[in-house]
Coordinates of C-alpha atoms and ligand atoms in Angstrom, one line a residue:
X210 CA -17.9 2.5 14.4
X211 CA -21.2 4.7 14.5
X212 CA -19.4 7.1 12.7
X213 CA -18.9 4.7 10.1
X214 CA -22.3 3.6 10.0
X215 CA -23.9 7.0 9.6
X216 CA -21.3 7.8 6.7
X217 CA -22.2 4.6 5.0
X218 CA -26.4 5.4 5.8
X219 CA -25.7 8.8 3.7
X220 CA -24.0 7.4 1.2
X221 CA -26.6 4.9 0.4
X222 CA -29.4 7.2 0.2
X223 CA -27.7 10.2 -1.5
X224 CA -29.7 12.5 -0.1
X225 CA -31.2 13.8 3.0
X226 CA -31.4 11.2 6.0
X227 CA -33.3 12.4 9.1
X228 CA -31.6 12.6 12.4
X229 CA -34.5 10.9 13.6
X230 CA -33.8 7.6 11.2
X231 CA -30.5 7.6 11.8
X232 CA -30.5 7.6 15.3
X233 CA -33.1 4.5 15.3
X234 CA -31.2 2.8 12.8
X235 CA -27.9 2.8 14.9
X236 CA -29.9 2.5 18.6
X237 CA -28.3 5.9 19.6
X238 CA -29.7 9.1 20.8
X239 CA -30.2 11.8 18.2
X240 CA -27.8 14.2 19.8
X241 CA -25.0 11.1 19.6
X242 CA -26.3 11.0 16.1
X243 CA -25.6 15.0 15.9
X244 CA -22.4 14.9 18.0
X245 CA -20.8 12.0 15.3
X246 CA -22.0 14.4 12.3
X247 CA -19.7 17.4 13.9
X248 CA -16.9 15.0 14.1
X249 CA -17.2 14.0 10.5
X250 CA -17.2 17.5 9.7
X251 CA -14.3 18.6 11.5
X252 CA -12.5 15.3 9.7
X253 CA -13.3 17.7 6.3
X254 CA -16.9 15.9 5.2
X255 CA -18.9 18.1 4.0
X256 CA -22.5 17.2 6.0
X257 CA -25.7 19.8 5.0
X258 CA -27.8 19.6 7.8
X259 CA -31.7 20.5 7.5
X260 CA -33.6 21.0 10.0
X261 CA -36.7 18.7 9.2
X262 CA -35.0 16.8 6.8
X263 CA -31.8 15.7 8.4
X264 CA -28.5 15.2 7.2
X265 CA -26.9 14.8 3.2
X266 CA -23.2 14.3 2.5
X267 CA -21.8 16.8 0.0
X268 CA -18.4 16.1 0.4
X269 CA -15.9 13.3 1.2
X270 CA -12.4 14.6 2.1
X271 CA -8.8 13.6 0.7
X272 CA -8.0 11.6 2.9
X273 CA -7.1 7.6 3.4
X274 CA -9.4 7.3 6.4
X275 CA -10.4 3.7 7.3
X276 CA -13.9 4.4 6.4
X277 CA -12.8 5.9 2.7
X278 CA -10.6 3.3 1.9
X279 CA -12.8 0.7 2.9
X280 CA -15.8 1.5 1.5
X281 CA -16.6 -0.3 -1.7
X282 CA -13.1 -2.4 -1.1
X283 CA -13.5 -5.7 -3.1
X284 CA -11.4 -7.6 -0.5
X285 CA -11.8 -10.3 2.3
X286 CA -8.5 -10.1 3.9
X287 CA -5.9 -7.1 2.6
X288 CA -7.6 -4.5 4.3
X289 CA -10.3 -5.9 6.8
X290 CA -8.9 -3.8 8.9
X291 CA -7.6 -0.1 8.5
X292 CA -5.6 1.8 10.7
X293 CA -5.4 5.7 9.7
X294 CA -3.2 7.9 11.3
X295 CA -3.0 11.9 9.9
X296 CA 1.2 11.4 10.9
X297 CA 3.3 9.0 11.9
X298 CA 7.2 8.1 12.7
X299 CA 6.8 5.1 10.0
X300 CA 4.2 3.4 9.3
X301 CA 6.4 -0.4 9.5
X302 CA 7.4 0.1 12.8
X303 CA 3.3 1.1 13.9
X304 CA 2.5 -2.6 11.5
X305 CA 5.2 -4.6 13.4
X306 CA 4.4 -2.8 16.7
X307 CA 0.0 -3.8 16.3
X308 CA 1.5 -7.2 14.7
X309 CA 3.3 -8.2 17.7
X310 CA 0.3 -7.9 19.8
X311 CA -1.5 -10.1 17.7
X312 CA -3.2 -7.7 14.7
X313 CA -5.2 -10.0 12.2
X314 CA -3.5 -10.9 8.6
X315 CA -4.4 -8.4 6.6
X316 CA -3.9 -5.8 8.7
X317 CA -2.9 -1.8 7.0
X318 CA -1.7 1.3 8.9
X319 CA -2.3 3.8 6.5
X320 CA -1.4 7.7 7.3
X321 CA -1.0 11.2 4.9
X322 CA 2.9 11.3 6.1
X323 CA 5.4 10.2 7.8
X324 CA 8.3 11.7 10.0
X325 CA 11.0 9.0 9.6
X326 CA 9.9 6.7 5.9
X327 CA 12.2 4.4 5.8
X328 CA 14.0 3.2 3.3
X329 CA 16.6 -0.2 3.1
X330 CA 19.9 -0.4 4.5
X331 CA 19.0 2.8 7.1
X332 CA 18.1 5.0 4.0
X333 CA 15.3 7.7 4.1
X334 CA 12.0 7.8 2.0
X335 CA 10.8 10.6 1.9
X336 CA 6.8 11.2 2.0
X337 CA 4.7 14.4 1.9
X338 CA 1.6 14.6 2.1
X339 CA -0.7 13.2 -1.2
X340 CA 1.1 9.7 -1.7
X341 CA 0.1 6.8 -0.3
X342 CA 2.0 5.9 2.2
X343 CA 0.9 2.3 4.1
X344 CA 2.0 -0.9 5.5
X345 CA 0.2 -4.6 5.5
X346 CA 0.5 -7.0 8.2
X347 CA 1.3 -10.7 6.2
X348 CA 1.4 -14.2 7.8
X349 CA 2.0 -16.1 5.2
X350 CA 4.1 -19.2 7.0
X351 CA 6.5 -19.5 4.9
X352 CA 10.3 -20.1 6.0
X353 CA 12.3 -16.9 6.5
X354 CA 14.8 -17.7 3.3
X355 CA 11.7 -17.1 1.1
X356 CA 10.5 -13.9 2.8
X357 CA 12.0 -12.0 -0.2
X358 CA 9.1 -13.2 -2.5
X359 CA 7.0 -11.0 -1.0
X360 CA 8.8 -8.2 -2.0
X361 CA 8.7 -9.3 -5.6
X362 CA 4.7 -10.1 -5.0
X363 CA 4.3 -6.5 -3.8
X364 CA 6.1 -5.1 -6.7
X365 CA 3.7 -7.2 -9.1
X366 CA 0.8 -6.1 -7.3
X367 CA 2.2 -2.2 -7.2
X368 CA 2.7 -2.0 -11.0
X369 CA -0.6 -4.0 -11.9
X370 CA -2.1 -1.1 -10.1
X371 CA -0.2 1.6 -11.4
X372 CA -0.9 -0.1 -14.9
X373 CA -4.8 0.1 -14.5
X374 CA -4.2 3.8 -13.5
X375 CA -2.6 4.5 -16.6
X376 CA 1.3 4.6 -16.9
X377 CA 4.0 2.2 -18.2
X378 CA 5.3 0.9 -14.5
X379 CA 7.6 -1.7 -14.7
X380 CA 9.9 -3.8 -12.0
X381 CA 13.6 -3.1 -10.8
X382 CA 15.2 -5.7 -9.2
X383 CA 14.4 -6.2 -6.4
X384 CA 12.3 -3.6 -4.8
X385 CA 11.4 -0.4 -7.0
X386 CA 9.0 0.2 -9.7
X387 CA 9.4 2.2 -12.0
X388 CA 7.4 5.0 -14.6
X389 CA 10.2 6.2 -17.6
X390 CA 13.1 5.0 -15.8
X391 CA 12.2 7.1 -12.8
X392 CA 11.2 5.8 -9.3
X393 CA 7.6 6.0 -8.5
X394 CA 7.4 3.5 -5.6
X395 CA 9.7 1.6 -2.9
X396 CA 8.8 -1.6 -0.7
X397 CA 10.3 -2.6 2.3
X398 CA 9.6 -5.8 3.4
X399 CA 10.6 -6.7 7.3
X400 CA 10.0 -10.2 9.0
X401 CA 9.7 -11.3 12.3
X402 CA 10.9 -14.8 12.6
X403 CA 11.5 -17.9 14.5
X404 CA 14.4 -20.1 13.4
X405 CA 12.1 -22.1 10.9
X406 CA 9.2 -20.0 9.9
X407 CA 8.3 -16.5 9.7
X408 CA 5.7 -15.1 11.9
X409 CA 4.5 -12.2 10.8
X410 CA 5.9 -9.5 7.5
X411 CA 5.4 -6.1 7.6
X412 CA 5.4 -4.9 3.9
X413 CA 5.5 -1.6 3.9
X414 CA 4.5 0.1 0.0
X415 CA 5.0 3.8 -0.8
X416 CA 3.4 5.0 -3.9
X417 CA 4.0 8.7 -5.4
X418 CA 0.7 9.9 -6.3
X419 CA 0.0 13.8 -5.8
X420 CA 2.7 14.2 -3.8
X421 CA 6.2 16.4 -4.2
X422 CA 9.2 14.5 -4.6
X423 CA 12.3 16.6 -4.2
X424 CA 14.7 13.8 -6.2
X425 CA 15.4 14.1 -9.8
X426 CA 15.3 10.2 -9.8
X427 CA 11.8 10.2 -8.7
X428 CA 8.2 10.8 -10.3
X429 CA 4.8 10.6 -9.5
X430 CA 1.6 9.7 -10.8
X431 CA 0.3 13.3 -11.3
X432 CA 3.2 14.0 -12.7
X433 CA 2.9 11.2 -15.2
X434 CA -0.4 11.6 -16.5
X435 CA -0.7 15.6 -16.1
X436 CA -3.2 15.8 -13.4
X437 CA -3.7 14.4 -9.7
X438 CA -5.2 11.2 -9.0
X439 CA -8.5 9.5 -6.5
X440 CA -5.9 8.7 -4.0
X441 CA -8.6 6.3 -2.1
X442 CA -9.1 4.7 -5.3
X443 CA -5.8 4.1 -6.0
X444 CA -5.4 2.3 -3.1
X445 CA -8.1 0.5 -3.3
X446 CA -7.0 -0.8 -6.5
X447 CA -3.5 -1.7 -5.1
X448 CA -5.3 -3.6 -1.9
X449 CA -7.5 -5.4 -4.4
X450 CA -4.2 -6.4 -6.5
X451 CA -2.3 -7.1 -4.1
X452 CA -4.9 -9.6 -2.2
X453 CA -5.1 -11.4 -5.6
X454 CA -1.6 -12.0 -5.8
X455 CA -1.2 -13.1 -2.4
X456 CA -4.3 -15.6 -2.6
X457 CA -2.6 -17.1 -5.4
X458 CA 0.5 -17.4 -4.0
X459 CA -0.7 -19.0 -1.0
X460 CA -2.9 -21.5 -2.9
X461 CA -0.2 -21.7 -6.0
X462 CA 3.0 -21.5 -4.4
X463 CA 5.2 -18.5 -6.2
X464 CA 5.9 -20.1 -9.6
X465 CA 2.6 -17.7 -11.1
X466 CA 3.9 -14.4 -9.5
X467 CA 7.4 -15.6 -10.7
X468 CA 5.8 -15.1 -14.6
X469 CA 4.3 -11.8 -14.0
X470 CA 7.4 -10.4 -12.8
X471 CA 9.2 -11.8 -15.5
X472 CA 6.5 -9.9 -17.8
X473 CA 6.9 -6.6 -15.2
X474 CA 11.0 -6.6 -15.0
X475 CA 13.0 -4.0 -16.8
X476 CA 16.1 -6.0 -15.4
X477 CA 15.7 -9.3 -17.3
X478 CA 18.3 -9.2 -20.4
X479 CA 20.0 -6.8 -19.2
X480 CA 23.7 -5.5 -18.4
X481 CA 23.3 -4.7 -14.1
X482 CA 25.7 -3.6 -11.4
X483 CA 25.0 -5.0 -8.0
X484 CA 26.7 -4.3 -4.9
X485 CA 26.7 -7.7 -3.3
X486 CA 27.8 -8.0 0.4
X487 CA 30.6 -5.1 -0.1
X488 CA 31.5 -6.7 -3.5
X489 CA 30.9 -4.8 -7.1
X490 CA 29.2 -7.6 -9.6
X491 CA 28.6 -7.0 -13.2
X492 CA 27.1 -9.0 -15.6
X493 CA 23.7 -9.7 -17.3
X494 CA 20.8 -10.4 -15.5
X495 CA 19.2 -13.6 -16.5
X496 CA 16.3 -14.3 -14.2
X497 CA 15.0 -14.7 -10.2
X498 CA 15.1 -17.9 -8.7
X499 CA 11.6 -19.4 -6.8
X500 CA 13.5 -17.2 -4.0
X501 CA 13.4 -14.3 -5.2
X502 CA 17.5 -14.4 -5.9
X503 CA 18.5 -12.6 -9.0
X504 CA 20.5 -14.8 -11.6
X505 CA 23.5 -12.5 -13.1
X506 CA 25.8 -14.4 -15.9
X507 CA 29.3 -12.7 -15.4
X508 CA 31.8 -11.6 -18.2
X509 CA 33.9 -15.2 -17.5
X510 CA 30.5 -17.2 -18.1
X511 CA 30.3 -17.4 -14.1
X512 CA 26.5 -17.7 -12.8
X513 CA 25.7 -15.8 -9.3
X514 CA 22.8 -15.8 -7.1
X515 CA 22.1 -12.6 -5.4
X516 CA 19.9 -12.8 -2.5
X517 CA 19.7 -8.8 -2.0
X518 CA 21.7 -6.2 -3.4
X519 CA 21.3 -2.7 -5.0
Ligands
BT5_1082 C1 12.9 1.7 -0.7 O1 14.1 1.8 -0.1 O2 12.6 2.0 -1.8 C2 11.7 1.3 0.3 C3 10.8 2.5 0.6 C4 9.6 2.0 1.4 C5 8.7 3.1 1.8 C6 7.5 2.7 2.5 S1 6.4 4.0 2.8 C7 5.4 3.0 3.8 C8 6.4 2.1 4.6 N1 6.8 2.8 5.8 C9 8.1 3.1 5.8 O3 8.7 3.6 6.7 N2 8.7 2.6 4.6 C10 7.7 2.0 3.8 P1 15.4 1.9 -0.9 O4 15.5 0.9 -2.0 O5 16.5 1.9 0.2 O6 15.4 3.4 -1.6 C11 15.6 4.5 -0.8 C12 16.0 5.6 -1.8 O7 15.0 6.0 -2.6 C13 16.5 6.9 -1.1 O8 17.8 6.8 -0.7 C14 16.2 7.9 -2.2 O9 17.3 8.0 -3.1 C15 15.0 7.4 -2.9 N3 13.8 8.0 -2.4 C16 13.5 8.5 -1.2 N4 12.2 8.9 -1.1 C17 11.7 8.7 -2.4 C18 10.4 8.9 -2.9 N5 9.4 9.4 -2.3 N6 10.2 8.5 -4.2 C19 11.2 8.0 -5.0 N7 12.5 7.8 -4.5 C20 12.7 8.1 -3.2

């Protein structure tokens, strides 16, 4: 936390903070106060130290550490708390793992990449380093035949944020967004639940940003706007949405997040394929139910519901 505290001291001023200040401020030693500054420079800050006049910050690093991506973050519950990790296996299975001994709502294990993304269905997703790459720890009580929703509420919240970055994202049914007909992000929703009621999600959101993606059916945001994003700001912005959206689903019920996935989809209208419990269904898609079930009107004039498909 000191560490925190003496970035966030140097920030504010802008300039040079004496060793001696900081140290008081903080009730530490001054050689504490020293000791933090060498770990902040080995995490890539770039720290000027002065002799009579202390310590300035020239330089914050790329990187989604807790204190970066919290600093300045308009939010009071998606992102109270921060978990940064330089690697990890995946970062659902760290979320699930913190949520099952009790984590806080709200709740993100954020890291720079991962050894074993995962995708639906035992796929791979594939992150290297520059994307972001993060997972949120949801309770929102709801019963475990509406858990989709979230999914849909993330992939609202994903493309209002690539929106205010500055590309065309829209919504795939049910889980992808998408920049020019190419995938630029992925959610994976998983639940832990009791027969009745769900008691913790683990939504797990990976967005493209500077990163390389070695799929022709992929793109990033560098790529789509011709240079390489803020990555803390981008994920601040996608924190901020997606706390919005979840406030108002909580208060509102889904019916809102329903209409601005409606505005979002690119499947609406149109002619889809879904592979439905081992069975090929075509038709047109026509909506999603309050459920998050997509709606597909078949050749005959049949109506489906598909709960989850591809
Ligand atoms: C998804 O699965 O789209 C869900 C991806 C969720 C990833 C996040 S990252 C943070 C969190 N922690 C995790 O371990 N996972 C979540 P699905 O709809 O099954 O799509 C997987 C398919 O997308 C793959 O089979 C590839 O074809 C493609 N793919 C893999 N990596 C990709 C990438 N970086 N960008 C675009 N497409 C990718």
């Amino acid at each position: 936390m000191t560490r925190e505290e003496i970035l966030q001291a140097l920030r504010e001023k802008g300039d040079y903070v004496s060793g001696e200040q900081l140290a008081a401020r903080l009730g530490v030693s001054r050689a504490a106060v020293w000791k933090q500054v060498q770990t902040l420079v080995r995490e890539g800050y770039g720290v000027e130290s002065h002799q009579r006049r202390g310590y300035r910050l020239t330089k914050t690093p790329d990187r989604l550490y807790a204190a970066e991506v919290r600093y300045g973050l308009q939010t009071r519950l998606i992102g109270r708390k921060v978990v940064h990790f330089r690697a990890t296996t995946s970062t659902n299975a760290v979320a699930r793992q913190l949520a099952e001994r009790g984590a806080d709502e709200g709740t993100v294990v954020i890291v720079e990449t991962q050894t074993r993304g995962k995708g639906r269905m035992g796929r791979r997703w594939v992150t290297k380093p520059g994307g972001a790459w993060l997972s949120v720890v949801l309770k929102p009580g709801i019963d475990p035949a509406h858990a989709a929703s979230i999914t849909l509420l993330a992939a609202v919240s994903v493309a209002k944020a690539l929106r205010g970055a500055g590309v065309e994202a829209v919504i795939k049914w049910p889980n992808d967004v998408l920049v020019n007909g190419k995938k630029i992000c992925g959610i994976l929703t998983e639940m832990s639940a009791e027969t009745d009621a769900v008691s913790f999600i683990v939504l797990g959101i990976g967005v493209n940003l500077n990163n390389e993606v070695p799929l022709e059916t992929a793109t990033t945001l560098k790529a789509e706007l011709g240079h390489g994003v803020d990555r803390v700001k981008f994920v601040q912005s996608l924190l901020e949405a997606l706390e919005e959206d979840y406030l108002t689903f909580k208060e509102q019920g889904f019916t809102p997040i329903l209409w601005s996935w409606r505005r979002y989809s690119d499947t609406l209208g149109r002619p889809v394929e879904v592979t439905y419990q081992g069975e090929a269904i075509r038709g047109v898609a026509q909506d999603v139910a309050d459920d998050g079930a997509l709606i597909v009107k078949l050749k005959d004039g049949a109506v489906r519901r598909i709960v989850s498909g591809d």
